[in-house]
Short mmCIF file of C-alpha atoms in Angstrom, two decimals:
data_model
loop_
_atom_site.label_atom_id
_atom_site.label_comp_id
_atom_site.label_asym_id
_atom_site.label_seq_id
_atom_site.Cartn_x
_atom_site.Cartn_y
_atom_site.Cartn_z
CA UNK W 1 46.37 -37.49 -30.44
CA UNK W 2 47.78 -33.97 -30.24
CA UNK W 3 50.39 -33.33 -32.93
CA UNK W 4 53.38 -30.94 -32.85
CA UNK W 5 52.53 -27.30 -33.41
CA UNK W 6 52.33 -25.84 -36.87
CA UNK W 7 53.66 -22.36 -37.59
CA UNK W 8 50.43 -20.71 -36.39
CA UNK W 9 50.06 -22.68 -33.15
CA UNK W 10 51.94 -22.51 -29.84
CA UNK W 11 52.44 -25.05 -27.10
CA UNK W 12 50.59 -24.31 -23.85
CA UNK W 13 51.03 -26.07 -20.53
CA UNK W 14 48.58 -26.22 -17.63
CA UNK W 15 46.90 -28.87 -15.48
CA UNK W 16 43.76 -30.96 -15.96
CA UNK W 17 42.10 -33.66 -13.80
CA UNK W 18 43.18 -37.15 -14.86
CA UNK W 19 39.60 -38.26 -15.56
CA UNK W 20 39.08 -35.35 -17.96
CA UNK W 21 42.38 -36.09 -19.69
CA UNK W 22 41.31 -39.69 -20.15
CA UNK W 23 37.81 -38.82 -21.42
CA UNK W 24 39.21 -36.15 -23.75
CA UNK W 25 41.68 -38.61 -25.28
CA UNK W 26 39.01 -41.27 -25.83
CA UNK W 27 36.28 -38.94 -27.10
CA UNK W 28 38.53 -37.08 -29.55
CA UNK W 29 39.65 -40.44 -30.94
CA UNK W 30 36.02 -41.57 -31.26
CA UNK W 31 35.24 -38.46 -33.30
CA UNK W 32 38.47 -38.73 -35.31
CA UNK W 33 39.87 -35.33 -34.37
CA UNK W 34 43.09 -34.27 -32.66
CA UNK W 35 43.05 -33.31 -29.00
CA UNK W 36 44.32 -29.82 -29.72
CA UNK W 37 41.28 -29.01 -31.87
CA UNK W 38 38.88 -30.41 -29.27
CA UNK W 39 40.46 -28.21 -26.59
CA UNK W 40 40.34 -25.19 -28.90
CA UNK W 41 36.64 -25.77 -29.59
CA UNK W 42 35.93 -26.20 -25.86
CA UNK W 43 37.72 -22.97 -24.94
CA UNK W 44 35.89 -21.07 -27.68
CA UNK W 45 32.53 -22.38 -26.42
CA UNK W 46 33.43 -21.59 -22.79
CA UNK W 47 34.47 -18.04 -23.63
CA UNK W 48 31.13 -17.52 -25.37
CA UNK W 49 29.06 -18.42 -22.30
CA UNK W 50 27.04 -15.70 -20.60
CA UNK W 51 27.72 -17.02 -17.09
CA UNK W 52 30.08 -19.26 -15.20
CA UNK W 53 29.51 -23.02 -15.00
CA UNK W 54 29.28 -25.06 -11.83
CA UNK W 55 32.84 -25.45 -10.48
CA UNK W 56 34.62 -28.74 -11.20
CA UNK W 57 36.70 -30.55 -8.59
CA UNK W 58 40.26 -30.04 -9.86
CA UNK W 59 42.07 -31.50 -6.86
CA UNK W 60 44.84 -33.79 -8.02
CA UNK W 61 44.96 -32.22 -11.49
CA UNK W 62 47.96 -33.40 -13.50
CA UNK W 63 50.17 -31.68 -16.03
CA UNK W 64 48.57 -31.24 -19.41
CA UNK W 65 49.87 -29.67 -22.61
CA UNK W 66 48.45 -29.01 -26.04
CA UNK W 67 48.75 -26.60 -28.99
CA UNK W 68 46.48 -23.60 -29.58
CA UNK W 69 46.41 -20.80 -32.16
CA UNK W 70 48.79 -18.03 -31.25
CA UNK W 71 47.17 -15.54 -28.87
CA UNK W 72 44.27 -17.81 -27.86
CA UNK W 73 45.91 -18.84 -24.59
CA UNK W 74 46.58 -15.26 -23.54
CA UNK W 75 42.98 -14.30 -24.31
CA UNK W 76 41.75 -17.32 -22.36
CA UNK W 77 43.89 -16.45 -19.34
CA UNK W 78 42.49 -12.91 -19.38
CA UNK W 79 38.93 -14.27 -19.50
CA UNK W 80 39.63 -16.56 -16.56
CA UNK W 81 40.92 -13.60 -14.56
CA UNK W 82 37.90 -11.48 -15.48
CA UNK W 83 35.50 -14.25 -14.43
CA UNK W 84 37.33 -14.90 -11.18
CA UNK W 85 38.26 -18.52 -11.90
CA UNK W 86 41.66 -20.18 -12.00
CA UNK W 87 43.18 -21.21 -15.32
CA UNK W 88 42.93 -24.89 -14.32
CA UNK W 89 39.24 -24.43 -13.46
CA UNK W 90 38.54 -22.60 -16.71
CA UNK W 91 40.37 -25.22 -18.77
CA UNK W 92 38.55 -28.04 -16.95
CA UNK W 93 35.18 -26.41 -17.61
CA UNK W 94 36.13 -25.92 -21.27
CA UNK W 95 37.03 -29.58 -21.72
CA UNK W 96 33.90 -30.71 -19.87
CA UNK W 97 31.79 -28.42 -22.07
CA UNK W 98 33.32 -29.95 -25.23
CA UNK W 99 32.64 -33.46 -23.92
CA UNK W 100 29.00 -32.58 -23.25
CA UNK W 101 28.56 -31.07 -26.71
CA UNK W 102 30.25 -34.07 -28.35
CA UNK W 103 28.84 -37.27 -26.81
CA UNK W 104 30.29 -40.63 -27.69
CA UNK W 105 29.02 -41.68 -31.14
CA UNK W 106 26.83 -44.76 -31.35
CA UNK W 107 28.50 -47.92 -32.62
CA UNK W 108 27.95 -48.23 -36.37
CA UNK W 109 26.09 -51.49 -36.80
CA UNK W 110 25.68 -53.25 -40.17
CA UNK W 111 22.22 -53.52 -41.67
CA UNK W 112 22.67 -57.29 -41.89
CA UNK W 113 24.82 -59.59 -39.80
CA UNK W 114 28.21 -60.00 -41.42
CA UNK W 115 29.32 -63.60 -41.94
CA UNK W 116 33.05 -64.23 -41.94
CA UNK W 117 34.13 -67.72 -42.94
CA UNK W 118 37.65 -68.48 -41.68
CA UNK W 119 39.06 -71.39 -43.62
CA UNK W 120 41.89 -73.44 -45.14
CA UNK W 121 41.82 -77.22 -45.30
CA UNK W 122 45.46 -77.33 -44.16
CA UNK W 123 45.63 -77.88 -40.41
CA UNK W 124 47.93 -75.95 -38.10
CA UNK W 125 47.88 -72.63 -39.94
CA UNK W 126 46.10 -70.83 -37.09
CA UNK W 127 42.48 -70.63 -38.20
CA UNK W 128 41.22 -71.03 -34.66
CA UNK W 129 43.56 -68.43 -33.14
CA UNK W 130 42.64 -65.98 -35.91
CA UNK W 131 38.91 -66.61 -35.46
CA UNK W 132 39.17 -65.95 -31.72
CA UNK W 133 41.43 -62.90 -32.02
CA UNK W 134 39.36 -61.36 -34.80
CA UNK W 135 36.13 -61.83 -32.84
CA UNK W 136 37.70 -60.35 -29.71
CA UNK W 137 38.95 -57.32 -31.64
CA UNK W 138 35.52 -56.73 -33.17
CA UNK W 139 33.85 -56.87 -29.75
CA UNK W 140 36.22 -54.67 -27.70
CA UNK W 141 34.79 -51.76 -25.71
CA UNK W 142 34.18 -48.69 -27.90
CA UNK W 143 34.58 -46.42 -24.86
CA UNK W 144 38.20 -47.42 -24.35
CA UNK W 145 41.34 -46.97 -26.45
CA UNK W 146 43.33 -49.95 -27.63
CA UNK W 147 46.67 -50.11 -29.51
CA UNK W 148 46.23 -50.94 -33.20
CA UNK W 149 48.87 -51.74 -35.77
CA UNK W 150 48.53 -49.52 -38.85
CA UNK W 151 47.89 -51.99 -41.66
CA UNK W 152 49.45 -50.03 -44.52
CA UNK W 153 52.84 -50.95 -43.09
CA UNK W 154 52.45 -54.72 -43.65
CA UNK W 155 55.06 -54.65 -46.38
CA UNK W 156 57.67 -53.43 -43.91
CA UNK W 157 57.55 -56.83 -42.22
CA UNK W 158 59.22 -58.54 -45.13
CA UNK W 159 62.09 -56.07 -45.19
CA UNK W 160 62.59 -54.68 -41.70
CA UNK W 161 60.69 -56.83 -39.18
CA UNK W 162 57.99 -55.84 -36.72
CA UNK W 163 59.93 -52.85 -35.37
CA UNK W 164 59.17 -51.00 -38.60
CA UNK W 165 55.43 -50.97 -37.93
CA UNK W 166 53.55 -48.00 -36.52
CA UNK W 167 50.90 -48.08 -33.80
CA UNK W 168 47.94 -45.92 -32.88
CA UNK W 169 45.48 -45.91 -29.98
CA UNK W 170 41.91 -46.23 -31.29
CA UNK W 171 38.49 -46.88 -29.73
CA UNK W 172 37.24 -50.46 -29.77
CA UNK W 173 34.69 -51.43 -32.43
CA UNK W 174 32.06 -52.49 -29.88
CA UNK W 175 30.25 -54.97 -32.13
CA UNK W 176 28.10 -57.92 -31.04
CA UNK W 177 29.97 -61.03 -32.16
CA UNK W 178 29.16 -64.72 -32.34
CA UNK W 179 32.07 -67.15 -32.73
CA UNK W 180 30.95 -70.45 -34.26
CA UNK W 181 33.16 -73.48 -33.61
CA UNK W 182 32.43 -75.50 -36.73
CA UNK W 183 35.38 -77.86 -36.25
CA UNK W 184 34.78 -81.34 -34.71
CA UNK W 185 38.16 -81.07 -32.96
CA UNK W 186 36.57 -78.34 -30.77
CA UNK W 187 39.79 -76.30 -30.51
CA UNK W 188 38.06 -72.91 -30.42
CA UNK W 189 35.69 -74.07 -27.70
CA UNK W 190 38.51 -75.41 -25.53
CA UNK W 191 40.84 -72.44 -26.13
CA UNK W 192 38.17 -70.06 -24.83
CA UNK W 193 37.69 -72.06 -21.65
CA UNK W 194 34.52 -74.02 -22.46
CA UNK W 195 33.78 -77.70 -22.74
CA UNK W 196 32.53 -79.26 -26.00
CA UNK W 197 28.81 -79.95 -26.11
CA UNK W 198 27.92 -83.48 -24.94
CA UNK W 199 27.64 -85.87 -27.85
CA UNK W 200 24.27 -87.19 -26.66
CA UNK W 201 22.77 -83.68 -26.45
CA UNK W 202 21.79 -80.94 -28.87
CA UNK W 203 24.43 -79.48 -31.20
CA UNK W 204 25.00 -77.45 -34.35
CA UNK W 205 25.40 -80.73 -36.27
CA UNK W 206 21.95 -81.89 -35.18
CA UNK W 207 20.42 -78.54 -36.12
CA UNK W 208 21.99 -78.77 -39.57
CA UNK W 209 20.83 -82.38 -39.98
CA UNK W 210 17.25 -81.67 -38.89
CA UNK W 211 17.65 -83.66 -35.66
CA UNK W 212 17.56 -80.78 -33.15
CA UNK W 213 15.72 -81.19 -29.85
CA UNK W 214 15.81 -77.54 -28.74
CA UNK W 215 16.70 -74.02 -29.81
CA UNK W 216 20.17 -73.23 -31.10
CA UNK W 217 20.18 -70.02 -29.03
CA UNK W 218 20.19 -72.14 -25.88
CA UNK W 219 23.59 -73.61 -26.82
CA UNK W 220 25.36 -70.23 -27.02
CA UNK W 221 27.62 -69.16 -24.13
CA UNK W 222 29.23 -65.80 -23.30
CA UNK W 223 32.99 -65.16 -23.38
CA UNK W 224 33.82 -63.40 -20.14
CA UNK W 225 35.97 -60.28 -20.01
CA UNK W 226 35.36 -56.64 -19.11
CA UNK W 227 36.72 -55.42 -22.43
CA UNK W 228 34.04 -57.44 -24.30
CA UNK W 229 31.05 -56.61 -22.11
CA UNK W 230 28.25 -58.98 -23.13
CA UNK W 231 29.10 -58.59 -26.82
CA UNK W 232 31.23 -61.72 -27.43
CA UNK W 233 29.53 -65.11 -27.51
CA UNK W 234 30.49 -68.65 -28.57
CA UNK W 235 28.54 -71.47 -30.13
CA UNK W 236 30.56 -74.44 -28.83
CA UNK W 237 31.40 -77.42 -31.00
CA UNK W 238 30.53 -81.05 -30.43
CA UNK W 239 32.56 -84.08 -31.47
CA UNK W 240 29.52 -85.30 -33.42
CA UNK W 241 30.62 -82.88 -36.14
CA UNK W 242 32.97 -85.65 -37.34
CA UNK W 243 29.78 -87.19 -38.77
CA UNK W 244 28.55 -83.97 -40.36
CA UNK W 245 29.48 -84.75 -43.96
CA UNK W 246 27.73 -88.13 -43.72
CA UNK W 247 24.61 -86.56 -42.25
CA UNK W 248 24.58 -83.74 -44.81
CA UNK W 249 24.65 -86.23 -47.69
CA UNK W 250 21.03 -87.06 -46.92
CA UNK W 251 19.79 -83.55 -46.15
CA UNK W 252 17.62 -81.54 -48.53
CA UNK W 253 19.42 -78.45 -49.91
CA UNK W 254 22.44 -79.47 -47.85
CA UNK W 255 24.52 -76.47 -48.91
CA UNK W 256 22.06 -74.23 -47.02
CA UNK W 257 22.11 -76.33 -43.83
CA UNK W 258 24.39 -73.98 -41.88
CA UNK W 259 22.33 -70.98 -42.90
CA UNK W 260 19.11 -72.66 -41.75
CA UNK W 261 20.70 -73.49 -38.40
CA UNK W 262 22.18 -70.05 -37.70
CA UNK W 263 19.36 -68.02 -39.22
CA UNK W 264 17.30 -67.79 -35.99
CA UNK W 265 20.17 -66.05 -34.10
CA UNK W 266 21.49 -63.75 -36.83
CA UNK W 267 19.45 -60.77 -35.66
CA UNK W 268 21.20 -60.93 -32.26
CA UNK W 269 24.63 -60.17 -33.72
CA UNK W 270 26.51 -57.73 -35.90
CA UNK W 271 29.14 -60.27 -36.95
CA UNK W 272 29.22 -64.08 -37.06
CA UNK W 273 32.68 -65.62 -37.43
CA UNK W 274 32.83 -69.30 -38.42
CA UNK W 275 35.93 -71.36 -37.60
CA UNK W 276 35.90 -74.04 -40.29
CA UNK W 277 37.38 -77.53 -40.05
CA UNK W 278 40.48 -78.44 -42.09
CA UNK W 279 38.34 -80.09 -44.76
CA UNK W 280 37.14 -79.73 -48.32
CA UNK W 281 33.98 -81.77 -47.75
CA UNK W 282 30.29 -80.95 -47.63
CA UNK W 283 30.73 -78.96 -44.42
CA UNK W 284 33.03 -76.55 -46.25
CA UNK W 285 30.43 -76.21 -49.00
CA UNK W 286 27.82 -75.29 -46.39
CA UNK W 287 30.15 -72.77 -44.76
CA UNK W 288 31.03 -71.14 -48.08
CA UNK W 289 27.35 -70.95 -49.04
CA UNK W 290 26.61 -69.28 -45.70
CA UNK W 291 29.27 -66.66 -46.44
CA UNK W 292 27.96 -65.81 -49.91
CA UNK W 293 26.84 -62.27 -50.70
CA UNK W 294 23.08 -62.09 -50.29
CA UNK W 295 20.94 -59.96 -52.61
CA UNK W 296 20.65 -57.08 -50.12
CA UNK W 297 24.33 -57.03 -49.14
CA UNK W 298 27.13 -54.78 -50.33
CA UNK W 299 30.31 -56.32 -51.69
CA UNK W 300 32.74 -57.32 -48.97
CA UNK W 301 30.23 -57.33 -46.11
CA UNK W 302 30.50 -61.11 -45.81
CA UNK W 303 32.81 -63.68 -47.34
CA UNK W 304 35.86 -65.90 -47.10
CA UNK W 305 38.94 -65.15 -44.98
CA UNK W 306 41.80 -67.48 -45.88
CA UNK W 307 44.49 -68.22 -43.28
CA UNK W 308 47.93 -69.26 -44.55
CA UNK W 309 51.51 -69.42 -43.39
CA UNK W 310 54.66 -68.04 -45.00
CA UNK W 311 55.82 -71.39 -46.36
CA UNK W 312 55.30 -73.55 -49.47
CA UNK W 313 52.73 -76.10 -48.28
CA UNK W 314 50.26 -73.31 -47.52
CA UNK W 315 50.42 -72.30 -51.17
CA UNK W 316 49.48 -75.83 -52.28
CA UNK W 317 46.56 -75.93 -49.82
CA UNK W 318 45.44 -72.46 -50.92
CA UNK W 319 45.19 -73.64 -54.55
CA UNK W 320 42.98 -76.58 -53.56
CA UNK W 321 40.70 -74.36 -51.45
CA UNK W 322 40.26 -71.69 -54.10
CA UNK W 323 39.54 -74.35 -56.72
CA UNK W 324 36.68 -75.67 -54.59
CA UNK W 325 35.34 -72.18 -53.96
CA UNK W 326 35.50 -71.30 -57.65
CA UNK W 327 33.59 -74.53 -58.48
CA UNK W 328 30.92 -73.52 -55.97
CA UNK W 329 30.74 -70.06 -57.48
CA UNK W 330 30.26 -71.53 -60.93
CA UNK W 331 27.98 -74.48 -60.14
CA UNK W 332 25.61 -72.54 -57.90
CA UNK W 333 26.02 -69.04 -59.37
CA UNK W 334 27.12 -67.69 -55.97
CA UNK W 335 28.34 -64.17 -55.31
CA UNK W 336 31.21 -65.27 -53.09
CA UNK W 337 33.62 -62.56 -51.95
CA UNK W 338 37.13 -63.03 -50.63
CA UNK W 339 37.73 -60.80 -47.62
CA UNK W 340 41.45 -61.41 -47.94
CA UNK W 341 44.41 -63.52 -46.88
CA UNK W 342 45.93 -63.56 -43.39
CA UNK W 343 49.56 -64.66 -43.17
CA UNK W 344 49.80 -66.23 -39.74
CA UNK W 345 52.73 -67.43 -37.56
CA UNK W 346 55.06 -65.06 -39.41
CA UNK W 347 58.63 -64.78 -38.19
CA UNK W 348 61.17 -62.89 -40.33
CA UNK W 349 64.00 -64.53 -38.36
CA UNK W 350 63.29 -67.74 -40.29
CA UNK W 351 65.02 -66.10 -43.21
CA UNK W 352 64.50 -66.29 -46.93
CA UNK W 353 61.73 -68.92 -46.92
CA UNK W 354 59.53 -66.79 -44.65
CA UNK W 355 60.26 -63.40 -46.22
CA UNK W 356 60.01 -64.61 -49.83
CA UNK W 357 56.78 -66.50 -49.06
CA UNK W 358 55.28 -63.40 -47.48
CA UNK W 359 56.20 -61.42 -50.57
CA UNK W 360 54.62 -64.09 -52.77
CA UNK W 361 51.35 -63.79 -50.83
CA UNK W 362 51.45 -60.01 -51.16
CA UNK W 363 52.03 -60.31 -54.88
CA UNK W 364 48.69 -62.12 -55.36
CA UNK W 365 46.79 -58.79 -55.04
CA UNK W 366 43.34 -60.40 -55.46
CA UNK W 367 42.57 -61.52 -52.84
CA UNK W 368 45.05 -59.33 -51.04
CA UNK W 369 46.87 -59.76 -47.75
CA UNK W 370 44.80 -58.08 -45.02
CA UNK W 371 46.79 -59.20 -42.00
CA UNK W 372 50.20 -60.47 -40.92
CA UNK W 373 50.24 -62.06 -37.46
CA UNK W 374 53.52 -62.82 -35.71
CA UNK W 375 54.53 -66.17 -34.23
CA UNK W 376 54.98 -65.12 -30.61
CA UNK W 377 54.57 -66.71 -27.19
CA UNK W 378 51.56 -64.73 -25.96
CA UNK W 379 49.07 -66.64 -28.14
CA UNK W 380 50.40 -69.99 -26.92
CA UNK W 381 50.27 -68.79 -23.32
CA UNK W 382 46.66 -67.59 -23.71
CA UNK W 383 45.67 -70.98 -25.17
CA UNK W 384 47.34 -72.81 -22.28
CA UNK W 385 45.48 -70.63 -19.78
CA UNK W 386 42.22 -70.87 -21.79
CA UNK W 387 41.88 -67.10 -21.92
CA UNK W 388 41.07 -64.74 -24.82
CA UNK W 389 44.34 -63.37 -26.21
CA UNK W 390 43.16 -59.75 -26.11
CA UNK W 391 42.22 -60.14 -22.45
CA UNK W 392 45.40 -62.00 -21.52
CA UNK W 393 47.89 -59.73 -23.33
CA UNK W 394 46.03 -56.75 -24.87
CA UNK W 395 49.17 -54.87 -25.93
CA UNK W 396 51.19 -57.74 -27.44
CA UNK W 397 52.09 -57.68 -31.14
CA UNK W 398 49.57 -60.38 -31.97
CA UNK W 399 46.76 -58.46 -30.24
CA UNK W 400 47.44 -55.21 -32.06
CA UNK W 401 47.68 -57.19 -35.30
CA UNK W 402 44.24 -58.71 -34.69
CA UNK W 403 42.80 -55.21 -34.20
CA UNK W 404 44.36 -54.10 -37.47
CA UNK W 405 42.83 -57.13 -39.21
CA UNK W 406 39.38 -56.35 -37.77
CA UNK W 407 39.55 -52.83 -39.15
CA UNK W 408 41.03 -53.89 -42.48
CA UNK W 409 38.07 -56.12 -43.31
CA UNK W 410 35.37 -53.91 -41.73
#
């Protein structure tokens, strides 16, 4: 984004085709530089050429302004006159030249598939909505800009409400994501418009229990949406997962059952997000084990993401969950990282209970709060319509919060 001029820069106004304005905005954001510096570099490169470029169609060019070093615009205008091209044509060629010299960077993919375990044994805190929104944010198109809430302003929620937060347009992360519905209630599967797997067919439960009849990859379905391309997939749940703890009790190395099941598809994805059931049973042990830090992984690549609400019962549930995870850490010598806490369904209008609870979560520090998601109607509407939230309402507060969360834990 072009910033106001400093003392050594002046505002210049011209015209530029809409498609070049769009590509310039996206590409400069992808490279993390301001538009004014991209334009300056393009003009410098254009002025250094030994011959004119092929003319660009500038019909329908729209108003465009930026900031350049003092004197550069006058020199550029003189060069355009000397070369016999209009200022709009010269500026268009300069921007096109910069775009060609600075192609879109490749998506940075992790060396090993990240495993994000979304959990809390308390029901109704929004694990499923967070799993879906996080996965959608991770998979959004990297060649488009999307509004993101700047995470360092979380604390302003407790004092001033959502209006105090700042926003920024950033390229999507463009990662290949698998959402795993690990909950026998099948909420994630249904919310994203798919039917649960038939109970008499193959399922994740059967793969974990050693009763599979086919390949797990064959159960995975795509989540449609232009903003996700073919990067967002779902492993649907089956109601037979209600029997998972019973089945796992007789399985060898049962804590590794989820890892054995998902292992064959890990290479297909950059991130695997697991929506856990509201349980502290053997299935939670298997999910936590799957999210442990493996020997070749860096700290924080994979781990546990805890979803809570800004009220007292979430604090009680959080204590029970962390006690179980700490026992697993100790008993099995696991390197188990917390990716953070997400305070979901937050609404400052609920007064002291909400704001003081949010502050209490922020005071924990380790793990720290990595996301605050508002309690707004768009998520409920998306669920009713069985559409991904970021496709249904990409600019709503919950959507921009999900993008902030995705970046905060990346």
